[in-house]
Coordinates of C-alpha atoms and ligand atoms in Angstrom, one line a residue:
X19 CA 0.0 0.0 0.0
X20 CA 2.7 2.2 0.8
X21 CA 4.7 1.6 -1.6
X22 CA 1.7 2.3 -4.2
X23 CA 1.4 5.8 -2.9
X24 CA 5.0 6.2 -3.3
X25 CA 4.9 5.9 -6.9
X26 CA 2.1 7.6 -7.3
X27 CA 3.4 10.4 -5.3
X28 CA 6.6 9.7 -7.7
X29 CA 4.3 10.2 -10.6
X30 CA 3.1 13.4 -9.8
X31 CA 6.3 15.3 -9.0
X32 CA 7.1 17.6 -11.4
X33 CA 3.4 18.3 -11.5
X34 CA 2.8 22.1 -11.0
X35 CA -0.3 23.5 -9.3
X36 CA -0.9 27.2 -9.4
X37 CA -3.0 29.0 -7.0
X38 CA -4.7 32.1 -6.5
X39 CA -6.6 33.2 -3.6
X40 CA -9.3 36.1 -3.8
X41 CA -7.2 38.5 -1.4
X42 CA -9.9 38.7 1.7
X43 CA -9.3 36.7 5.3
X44 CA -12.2 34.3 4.6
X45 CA -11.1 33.5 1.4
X46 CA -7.0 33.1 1.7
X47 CA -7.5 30.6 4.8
X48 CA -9.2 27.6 3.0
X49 CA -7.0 28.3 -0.3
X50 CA -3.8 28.3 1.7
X51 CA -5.1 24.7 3.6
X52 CA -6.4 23.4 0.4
X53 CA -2.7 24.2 -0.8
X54 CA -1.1 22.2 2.4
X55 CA -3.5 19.7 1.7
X56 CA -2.4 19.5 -2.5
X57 CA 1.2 19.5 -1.2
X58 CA 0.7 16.6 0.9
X59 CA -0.2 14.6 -2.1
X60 CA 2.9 15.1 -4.3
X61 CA 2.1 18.5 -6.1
X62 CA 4.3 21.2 -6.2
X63 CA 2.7 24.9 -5.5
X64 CA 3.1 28.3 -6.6
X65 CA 0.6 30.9 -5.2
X66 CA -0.1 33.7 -6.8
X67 CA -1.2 36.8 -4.7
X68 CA -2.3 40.7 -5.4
X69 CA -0.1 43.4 -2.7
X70 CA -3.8 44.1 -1.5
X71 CA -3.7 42.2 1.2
X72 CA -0.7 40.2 0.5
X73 CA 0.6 37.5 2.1
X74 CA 3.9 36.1 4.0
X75 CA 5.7 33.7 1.7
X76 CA 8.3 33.2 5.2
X77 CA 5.0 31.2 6.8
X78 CA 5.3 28.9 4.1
X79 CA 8.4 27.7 2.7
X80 CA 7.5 24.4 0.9
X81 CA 5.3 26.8 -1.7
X82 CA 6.8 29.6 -4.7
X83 CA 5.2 33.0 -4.5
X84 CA 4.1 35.7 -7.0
X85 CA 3.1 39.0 -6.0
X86 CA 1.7 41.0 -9.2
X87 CA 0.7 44.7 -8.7
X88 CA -3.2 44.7 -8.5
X89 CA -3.2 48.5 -9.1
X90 CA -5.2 48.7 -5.8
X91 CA -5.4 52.5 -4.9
X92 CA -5.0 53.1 -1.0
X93 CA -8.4 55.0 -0.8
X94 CA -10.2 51.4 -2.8
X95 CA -8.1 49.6 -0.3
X96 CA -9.2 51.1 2.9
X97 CA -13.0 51.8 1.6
X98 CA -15.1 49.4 3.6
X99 CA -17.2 48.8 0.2
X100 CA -16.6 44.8 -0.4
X101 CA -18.6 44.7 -3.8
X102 CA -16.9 47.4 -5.3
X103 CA -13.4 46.1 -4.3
X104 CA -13.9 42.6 -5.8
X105 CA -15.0 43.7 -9.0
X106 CA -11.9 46.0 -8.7
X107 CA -10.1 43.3 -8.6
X108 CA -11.8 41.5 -11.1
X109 CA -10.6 44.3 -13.6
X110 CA -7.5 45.5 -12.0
X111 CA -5.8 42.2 -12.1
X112 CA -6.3 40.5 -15.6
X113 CA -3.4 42.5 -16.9
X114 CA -0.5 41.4 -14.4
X115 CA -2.2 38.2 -13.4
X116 CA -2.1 37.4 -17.4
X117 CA 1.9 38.2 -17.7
X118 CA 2.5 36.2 -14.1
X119 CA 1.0 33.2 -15.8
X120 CA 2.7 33.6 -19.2
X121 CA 6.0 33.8 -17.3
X122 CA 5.5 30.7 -15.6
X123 CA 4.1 28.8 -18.4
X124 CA 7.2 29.9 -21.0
X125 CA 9.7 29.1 -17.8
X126 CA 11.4 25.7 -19.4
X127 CA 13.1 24.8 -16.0
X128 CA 10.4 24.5 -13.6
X129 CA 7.6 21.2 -14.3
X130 CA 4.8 21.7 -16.3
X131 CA 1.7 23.5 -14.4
X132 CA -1.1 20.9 -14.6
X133 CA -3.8 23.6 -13.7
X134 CA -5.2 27.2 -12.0
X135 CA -6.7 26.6 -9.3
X136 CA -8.5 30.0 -8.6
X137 CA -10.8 31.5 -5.7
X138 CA -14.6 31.2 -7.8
X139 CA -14.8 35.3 -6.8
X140 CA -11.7 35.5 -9.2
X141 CA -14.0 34.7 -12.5
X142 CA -12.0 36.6 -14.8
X143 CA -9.4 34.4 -14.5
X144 CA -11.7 31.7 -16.7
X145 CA -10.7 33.4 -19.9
X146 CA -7.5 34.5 -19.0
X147 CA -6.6 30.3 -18.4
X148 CA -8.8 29.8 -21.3
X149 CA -6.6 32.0 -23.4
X150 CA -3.7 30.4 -22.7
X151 CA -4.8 26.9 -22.7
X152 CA -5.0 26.4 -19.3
X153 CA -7.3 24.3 -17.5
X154 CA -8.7 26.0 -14.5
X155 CA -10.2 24.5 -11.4
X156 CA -12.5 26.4 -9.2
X157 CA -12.1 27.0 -5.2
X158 CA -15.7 28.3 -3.9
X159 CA -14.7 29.0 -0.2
X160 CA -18.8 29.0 0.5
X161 CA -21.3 26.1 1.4
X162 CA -23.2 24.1 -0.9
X163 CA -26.8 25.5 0.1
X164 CA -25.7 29.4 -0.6
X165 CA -24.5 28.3 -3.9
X166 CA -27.3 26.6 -4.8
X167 CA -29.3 29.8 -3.8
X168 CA -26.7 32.1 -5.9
X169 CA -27.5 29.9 -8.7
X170 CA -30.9 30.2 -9.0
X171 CA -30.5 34.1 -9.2
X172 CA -31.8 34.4 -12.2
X173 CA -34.4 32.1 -11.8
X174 CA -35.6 34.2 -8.7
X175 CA -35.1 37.8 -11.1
X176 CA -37.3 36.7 -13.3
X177 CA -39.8 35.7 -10.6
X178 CA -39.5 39.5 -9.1
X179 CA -37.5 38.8 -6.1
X180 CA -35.4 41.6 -6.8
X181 CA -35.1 44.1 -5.6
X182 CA -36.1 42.5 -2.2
X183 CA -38.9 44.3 -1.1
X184 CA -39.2 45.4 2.9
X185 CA -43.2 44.2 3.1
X186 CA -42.4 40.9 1.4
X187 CA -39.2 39.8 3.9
X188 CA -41.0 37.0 5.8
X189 CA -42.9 35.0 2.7
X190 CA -41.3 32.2 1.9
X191 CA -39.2 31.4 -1.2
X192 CA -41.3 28.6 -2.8
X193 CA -38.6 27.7 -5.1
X194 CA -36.0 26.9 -2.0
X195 CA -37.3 25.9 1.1
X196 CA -36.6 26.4 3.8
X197 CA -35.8 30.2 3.0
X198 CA -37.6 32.9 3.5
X199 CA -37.0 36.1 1.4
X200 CA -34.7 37.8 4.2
X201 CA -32.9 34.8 4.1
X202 CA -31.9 35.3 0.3
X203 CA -27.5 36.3 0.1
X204 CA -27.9 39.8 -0.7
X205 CA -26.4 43.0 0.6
X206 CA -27.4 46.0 1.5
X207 CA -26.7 49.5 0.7
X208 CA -25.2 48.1 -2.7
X209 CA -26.7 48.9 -6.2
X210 CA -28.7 45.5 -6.9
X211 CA -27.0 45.2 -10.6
X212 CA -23.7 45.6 -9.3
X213 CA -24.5 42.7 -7.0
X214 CA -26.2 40.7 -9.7
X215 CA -23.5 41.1 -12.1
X216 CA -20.3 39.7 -9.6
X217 CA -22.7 36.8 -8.3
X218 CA -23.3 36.0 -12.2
X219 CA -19.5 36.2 -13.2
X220 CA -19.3 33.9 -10.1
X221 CA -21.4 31.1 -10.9
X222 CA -21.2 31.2 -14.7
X223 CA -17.1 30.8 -14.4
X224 CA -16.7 28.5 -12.0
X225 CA -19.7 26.3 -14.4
X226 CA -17.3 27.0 -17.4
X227 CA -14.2 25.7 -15.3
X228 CA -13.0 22.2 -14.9
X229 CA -13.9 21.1 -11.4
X230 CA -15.2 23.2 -8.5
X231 CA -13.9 22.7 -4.9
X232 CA -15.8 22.6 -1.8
X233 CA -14.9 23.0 2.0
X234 CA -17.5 21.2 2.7
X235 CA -18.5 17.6 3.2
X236 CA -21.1 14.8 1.7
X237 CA -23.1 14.9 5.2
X238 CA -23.5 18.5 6.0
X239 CA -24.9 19.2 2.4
X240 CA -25.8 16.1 0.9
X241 CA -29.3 17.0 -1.4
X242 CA -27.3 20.5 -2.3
X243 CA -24.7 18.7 -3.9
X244 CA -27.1 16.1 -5.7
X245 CA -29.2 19.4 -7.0
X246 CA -25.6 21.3 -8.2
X247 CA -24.5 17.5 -9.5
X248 CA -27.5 17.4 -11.5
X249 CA -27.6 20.7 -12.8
X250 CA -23.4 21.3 -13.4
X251 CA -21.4 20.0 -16.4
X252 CA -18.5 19.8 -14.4
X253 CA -17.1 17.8 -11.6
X254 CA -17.6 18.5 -8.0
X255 CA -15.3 17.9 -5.4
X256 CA -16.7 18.2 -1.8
X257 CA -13.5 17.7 0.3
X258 CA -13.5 19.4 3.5
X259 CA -13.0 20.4 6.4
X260 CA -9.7 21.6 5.5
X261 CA -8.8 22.4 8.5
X262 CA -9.1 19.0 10.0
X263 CA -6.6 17.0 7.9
X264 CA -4.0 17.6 10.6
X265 CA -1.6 17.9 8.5
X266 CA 1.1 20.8 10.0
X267 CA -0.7 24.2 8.8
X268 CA 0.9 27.6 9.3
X269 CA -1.2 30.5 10.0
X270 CA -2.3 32.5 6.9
X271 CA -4.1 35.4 9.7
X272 CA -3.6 39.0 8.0
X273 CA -3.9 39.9 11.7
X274 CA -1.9 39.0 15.0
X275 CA -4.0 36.8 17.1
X276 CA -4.1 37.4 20.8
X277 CA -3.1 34.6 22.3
X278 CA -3.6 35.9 25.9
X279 CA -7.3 34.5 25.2
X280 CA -5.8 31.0 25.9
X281 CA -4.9 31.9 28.9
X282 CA -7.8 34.0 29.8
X283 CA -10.3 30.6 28.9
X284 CA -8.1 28.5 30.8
X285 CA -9.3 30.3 34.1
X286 CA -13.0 29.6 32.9
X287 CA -15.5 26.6 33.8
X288 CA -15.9 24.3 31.3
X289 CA -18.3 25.4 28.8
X290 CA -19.4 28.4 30.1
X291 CA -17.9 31.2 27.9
X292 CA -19.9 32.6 24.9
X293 CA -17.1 33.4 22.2
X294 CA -18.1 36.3 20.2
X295 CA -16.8 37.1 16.7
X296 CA -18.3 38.4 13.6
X297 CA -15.5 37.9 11.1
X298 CA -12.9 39.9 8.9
X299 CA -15.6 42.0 7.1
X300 CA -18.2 42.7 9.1
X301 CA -19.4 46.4 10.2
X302 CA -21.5 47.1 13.0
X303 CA -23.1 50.7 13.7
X304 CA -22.4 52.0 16.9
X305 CA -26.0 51.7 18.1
X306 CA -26.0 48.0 17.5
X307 CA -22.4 47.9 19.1
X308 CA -23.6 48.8 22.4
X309 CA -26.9 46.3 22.3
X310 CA -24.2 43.8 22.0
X311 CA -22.3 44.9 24.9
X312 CA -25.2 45.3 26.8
X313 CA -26.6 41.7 25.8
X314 CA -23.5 40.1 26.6
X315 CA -23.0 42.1 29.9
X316 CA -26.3 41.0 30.8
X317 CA -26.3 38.0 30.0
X318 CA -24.4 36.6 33.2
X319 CA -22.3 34.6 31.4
X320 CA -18.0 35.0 30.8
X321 CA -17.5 36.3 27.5
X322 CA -14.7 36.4 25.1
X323 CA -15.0 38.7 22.4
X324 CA -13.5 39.7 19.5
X325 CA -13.7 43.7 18.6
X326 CA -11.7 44.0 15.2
X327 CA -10.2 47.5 14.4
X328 CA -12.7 49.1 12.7
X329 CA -15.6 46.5 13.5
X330 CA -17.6 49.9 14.7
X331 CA -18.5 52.3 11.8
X332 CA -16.8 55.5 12.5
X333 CA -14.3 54.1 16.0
X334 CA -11.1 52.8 16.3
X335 CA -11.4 50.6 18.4
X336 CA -13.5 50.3 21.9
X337 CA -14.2 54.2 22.5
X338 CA -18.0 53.9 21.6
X339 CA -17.9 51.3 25.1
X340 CA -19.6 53.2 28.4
X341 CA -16.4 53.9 30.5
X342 CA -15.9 51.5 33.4
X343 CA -18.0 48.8 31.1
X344 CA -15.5 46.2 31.1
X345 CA -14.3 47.0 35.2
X346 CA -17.6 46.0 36.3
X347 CA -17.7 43.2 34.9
X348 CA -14.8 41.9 37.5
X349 CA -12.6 40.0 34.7
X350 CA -15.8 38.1 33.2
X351 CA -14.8 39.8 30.0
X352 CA -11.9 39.4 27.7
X353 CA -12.2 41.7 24.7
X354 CA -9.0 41.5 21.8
X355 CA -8.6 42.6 18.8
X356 CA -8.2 39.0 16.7
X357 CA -8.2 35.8 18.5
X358 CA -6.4 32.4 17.4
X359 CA -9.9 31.4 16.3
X360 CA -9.7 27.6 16.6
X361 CA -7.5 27.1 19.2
X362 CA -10.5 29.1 20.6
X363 CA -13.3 27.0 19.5
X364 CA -11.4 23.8 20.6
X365 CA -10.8 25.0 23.8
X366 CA -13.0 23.3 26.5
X367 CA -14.0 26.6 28.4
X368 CA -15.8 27.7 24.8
X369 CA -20.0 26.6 25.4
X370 CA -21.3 29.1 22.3
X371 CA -20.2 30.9 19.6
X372 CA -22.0 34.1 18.9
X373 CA -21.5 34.5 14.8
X374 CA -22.3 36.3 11.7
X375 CA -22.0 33.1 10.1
X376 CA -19.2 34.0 7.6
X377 CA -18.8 29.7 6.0
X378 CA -15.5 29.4 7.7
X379 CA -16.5 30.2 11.0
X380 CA -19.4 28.2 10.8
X381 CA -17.7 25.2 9.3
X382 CA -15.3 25.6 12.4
X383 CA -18.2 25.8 15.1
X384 CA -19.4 22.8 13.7
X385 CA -16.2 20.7 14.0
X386 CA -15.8 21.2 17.4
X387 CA -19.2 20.9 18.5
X388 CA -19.8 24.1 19.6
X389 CA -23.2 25.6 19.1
X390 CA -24.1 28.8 17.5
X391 CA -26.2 32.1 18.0
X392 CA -26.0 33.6 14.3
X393 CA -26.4 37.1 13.2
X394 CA -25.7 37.3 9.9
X395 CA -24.5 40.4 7.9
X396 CA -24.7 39.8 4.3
X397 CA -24.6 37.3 1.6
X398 CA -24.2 34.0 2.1
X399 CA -24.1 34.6 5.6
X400 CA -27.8 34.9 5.8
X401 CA -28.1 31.0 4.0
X402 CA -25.4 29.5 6.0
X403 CA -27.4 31.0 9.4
X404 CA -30.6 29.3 8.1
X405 CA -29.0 26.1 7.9
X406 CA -27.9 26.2 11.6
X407 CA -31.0 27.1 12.9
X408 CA -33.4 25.5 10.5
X409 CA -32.3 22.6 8.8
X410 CA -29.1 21.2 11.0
X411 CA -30.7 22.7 14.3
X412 CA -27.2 23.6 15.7
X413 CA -27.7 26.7 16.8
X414 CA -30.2 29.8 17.1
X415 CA -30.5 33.0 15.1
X416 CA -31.3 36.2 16.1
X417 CA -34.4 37.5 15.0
X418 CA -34.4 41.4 15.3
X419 CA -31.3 42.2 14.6
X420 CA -29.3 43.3 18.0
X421 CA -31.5 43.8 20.8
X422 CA -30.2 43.7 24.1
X423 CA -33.2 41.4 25.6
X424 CA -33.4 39.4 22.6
X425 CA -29.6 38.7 23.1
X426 CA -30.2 38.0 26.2
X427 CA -32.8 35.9 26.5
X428 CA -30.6 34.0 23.1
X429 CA -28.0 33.2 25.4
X430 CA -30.0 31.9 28.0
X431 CA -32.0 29.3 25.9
X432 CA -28.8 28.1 24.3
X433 CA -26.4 27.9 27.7
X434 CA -28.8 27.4 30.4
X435 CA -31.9 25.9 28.9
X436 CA -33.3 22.5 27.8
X437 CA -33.6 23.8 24.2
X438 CA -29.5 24.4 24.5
X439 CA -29.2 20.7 25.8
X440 CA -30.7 19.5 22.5
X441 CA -28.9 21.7 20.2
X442 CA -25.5 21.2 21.7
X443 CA -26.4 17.3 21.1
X444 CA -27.2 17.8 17.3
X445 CA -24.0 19.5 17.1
X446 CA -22.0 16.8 19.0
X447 CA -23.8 14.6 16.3
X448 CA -22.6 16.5 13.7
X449 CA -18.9 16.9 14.9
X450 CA -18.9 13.3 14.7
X451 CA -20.0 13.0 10.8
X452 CA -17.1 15.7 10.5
X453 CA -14.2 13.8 11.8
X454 CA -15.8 10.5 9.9
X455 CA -15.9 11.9 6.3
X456 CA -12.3 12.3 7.1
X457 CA -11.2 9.0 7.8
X458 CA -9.7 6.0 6.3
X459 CA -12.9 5.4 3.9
X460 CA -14.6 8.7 4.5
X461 CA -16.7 11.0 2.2
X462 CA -14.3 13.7 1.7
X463 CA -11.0 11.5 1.7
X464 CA -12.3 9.5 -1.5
X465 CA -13.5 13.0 -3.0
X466 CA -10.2 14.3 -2.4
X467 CA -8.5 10.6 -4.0
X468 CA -10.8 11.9 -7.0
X469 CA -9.7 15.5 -7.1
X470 CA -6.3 14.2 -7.5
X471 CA -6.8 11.8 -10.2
X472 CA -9.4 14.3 -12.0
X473 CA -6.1 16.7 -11.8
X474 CA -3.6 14.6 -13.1
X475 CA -5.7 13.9 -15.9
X476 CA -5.7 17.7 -16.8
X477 CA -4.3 18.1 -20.2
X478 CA -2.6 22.2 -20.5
Ligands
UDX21 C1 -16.0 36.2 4.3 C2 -17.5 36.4 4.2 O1 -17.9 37.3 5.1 C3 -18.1 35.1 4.5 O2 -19.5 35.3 4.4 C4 -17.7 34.1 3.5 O3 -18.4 32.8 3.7 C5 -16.2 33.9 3.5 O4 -15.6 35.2 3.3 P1 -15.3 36.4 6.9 O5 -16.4 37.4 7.1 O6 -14.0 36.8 7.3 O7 -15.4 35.8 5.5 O8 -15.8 35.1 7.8 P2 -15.4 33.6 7.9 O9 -15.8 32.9 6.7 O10 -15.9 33.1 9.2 O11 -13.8 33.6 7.9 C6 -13.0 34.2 8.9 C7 -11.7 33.4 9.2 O12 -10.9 34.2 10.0 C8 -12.0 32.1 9.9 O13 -11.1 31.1 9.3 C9 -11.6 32.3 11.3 O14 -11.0 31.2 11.9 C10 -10.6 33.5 11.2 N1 -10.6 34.3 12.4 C11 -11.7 35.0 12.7 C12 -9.5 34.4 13.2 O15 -8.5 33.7 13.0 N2 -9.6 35.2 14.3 C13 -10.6 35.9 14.6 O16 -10.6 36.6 15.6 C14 -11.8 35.9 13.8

């Protein structure tokens, strides 16, 4: 057996993969570990990255980098306006991605590249591979479910969903249950066409590619991936959690986690701290900022809780917090700036994660059992948070937004209540089916056998 894997392994050196991830923190983490994960299996990688947001090639010394000049103006770079920054990037980069290729194709010396791999938010990079002859394979860093609601955008245009209309936010979408139209992956404050026209490029380029990627497995989205099986030419490879491979991962944080949160949990009773985080994007007025604190305050319970610069519209950091806030609470509050997120989640203090249900985060959660409280900003946030109240059951979402009482009273029903016992055993269920698809066997190990063999079969 071993000596089979050798040779494959044998086979495959001189095999080139390149890699490009879209240039957010939800987006480089599952490209880096899908490119830990490649490396395991005998491929060599180069990664390509923009100087927006670029990364440390030092953290990683078994892979090549590229950094091409994105053309990135500070002001685009520092405007809090997601949307407009992708498709930025979507125009900005086709010129120096194009020549980074061409000068690793034409270089004689190093093996031939069997493929792109590319974040699906990168869809210009479809007919860039296309022009050179390129196969490309497709990395959506998203679920299953939110796809399958992305995909049927146009089905839902032409049924007058959009523009979402405030009176109509509780009927249900008849076309995808469970949702309901404030469920759909939309965001606000952003011109609907603008939105419309990224999530098309999206899902129409990763269709044209050869092979789309998921970190996600078989038995969190099982009848999501029969629907995109049925309805996509090309192959799909559910093979996560990436994460959980164990193989030796280096951090790819953009931020300095504060690892005095270890620390800080390691004083707490098992279970009992609610772990609050809303992600690398997310923006929170300063009104709703202050419900939080007030909810978690309240609440009783420790908290640990991450406040990102710039997590508060218009603050730095904290200032918008009541002075004293934090004294009174007699150390039963840890705020930091960026926490070593699942060192956190594994830690055995950690009884709730209070989420905007960003994929990664969730995915996480889920693999170490820990149950949610969702608050979802935008996009597919608002799917994924759904799934973990409706359809898995693993956690609860907030209904109004942030309300002190309804935080609250959240809390309460998840860490002290009956309701919370049953969640938190769904989600010990669920862990299990995580760490399964991931042994000898498993759901996401033969996917990944598959990936590799679809791969090597890849003809530039
Ligand atoms: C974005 C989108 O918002 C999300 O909807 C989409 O699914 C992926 O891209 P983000 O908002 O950053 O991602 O959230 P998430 O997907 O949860 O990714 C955040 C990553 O940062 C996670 O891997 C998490 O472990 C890490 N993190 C988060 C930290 O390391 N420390 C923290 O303090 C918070």
């Amino acid at each position: 057996m071993e000596n089979q894997i050798d040779t494959q392994m044998e086979q495959r050196k001189g095999r080139r993969l390149v890699l490009f991830p879209l240039p957010f923190q939800g987006h480089i983490n599952p490209m880096l570990l899908l490119a830990t994960i490649l490396h395991s299996k005998g491929f060599s990688i180069t990664i390509i990255h923009t100087n927006f947001n670029s990364l440390n090639p030092s953290n990683f010394p078994n892979f090549t980098f590229h950094s091409i000049q994105d053309g990135i103006l500070e002001s685009e770079a520092s405007s809090k306006d997601v949307l407009a920054l992708a498709k930025l990037l979507n125009t900005k980069c086709v010129e120096p991605f194009r020549d980074c290729m061409v000068k690793l194709l034409s270089d004689v010396s190093e093996e031939t590249i069997s493929c792109l791999i590319s974040d699906a938010f990168f869809y210009f990079t479809q007919a860039v591979a296309d022009s050179l002859r390129l196969p490309r394979v497709v990395l959506r860093t998203g679920g299953l479910s939110s796809f399958v609601v992305f995909d049927a955008f146009p089905l839902l245009r032409e049924r007058g969903y959009f523009p979402i209309q405030d009176s109509q936010l509780e009927e249900p979408v008849a076309e995808l249950p469970p949702l309901k139209v404030k469920d759909l992956p939309v965001m606000d404050n952003v011109d609907p066409d603008s939105f419309y026209e990224i999530i098309a490029g999206m899902v129409n380029e990763s269709k044209a590619s050869s092979g789309i990627i998921w970190n996600s497995f078989e038995e969190l989205e099982q009848s999501e991936l029969d629907t995109l099986r049925q309805e996509f030419p090309n192959p799909i490879f559910p093979i996560g959690p990436f994460h959980k491979y164990y193989l030796t991962s280096s951090s790819s944080s953009l931020l300095a986690q504060d690892q005095s949160s270890i620390s800080w949990l390691d004083k707490q009773a098992p279970k009992s701290v609610i772990y609050a985080s809303f992600g690398s994007l997310a923006a929170l007025s300063e009104a709703q900022f202050l419900e939080i604190a007030w909810g978690l305050a309240n609440s009783n319970q420790p908290f640990l809780w991450v406040v990102r610069p710039g997590l508060v519209r218009g603050s730095e950091w904290l200032e918008p917090l009541p002075s004293g806030f934090l004294e009174t609470l007699n150390g039963r509050a840890h705020i930091i700036k960026w926490a070593p997120q699942l060192e956190v989640l594994a830690h055995p203090a950690v009884g709730a994660f209070w989420t905007h249900s960003g994929w990664n985060s969730t995915l996480e959660s889920i693999c170490e059992g820990v149950p949610m409280i969702c608050m979802p900003c935008f996009t597919d946030q608002k799917v994924n948070a759904k799934y973990v109240s409706q359809v898995w059951k693993v956690g609860l979402q907030l209904e109004n937004g942030s309300d002190r009482l309804e935080i609250e009273r959240c809390i309460r029903r998840l860490m002290v209540e009956k309701e919370g016992e049953e969640i938190r055993d769904r989600i010990s269920k669920l862990k299990e089916k995580a760490k399964f698809c991931l042994q000898q066997g498993g759901s996401s190990l033969q996917n990944l056998d598959s990936l590799v063999s679809h791969i090597s079969k890849l003809e530039s």
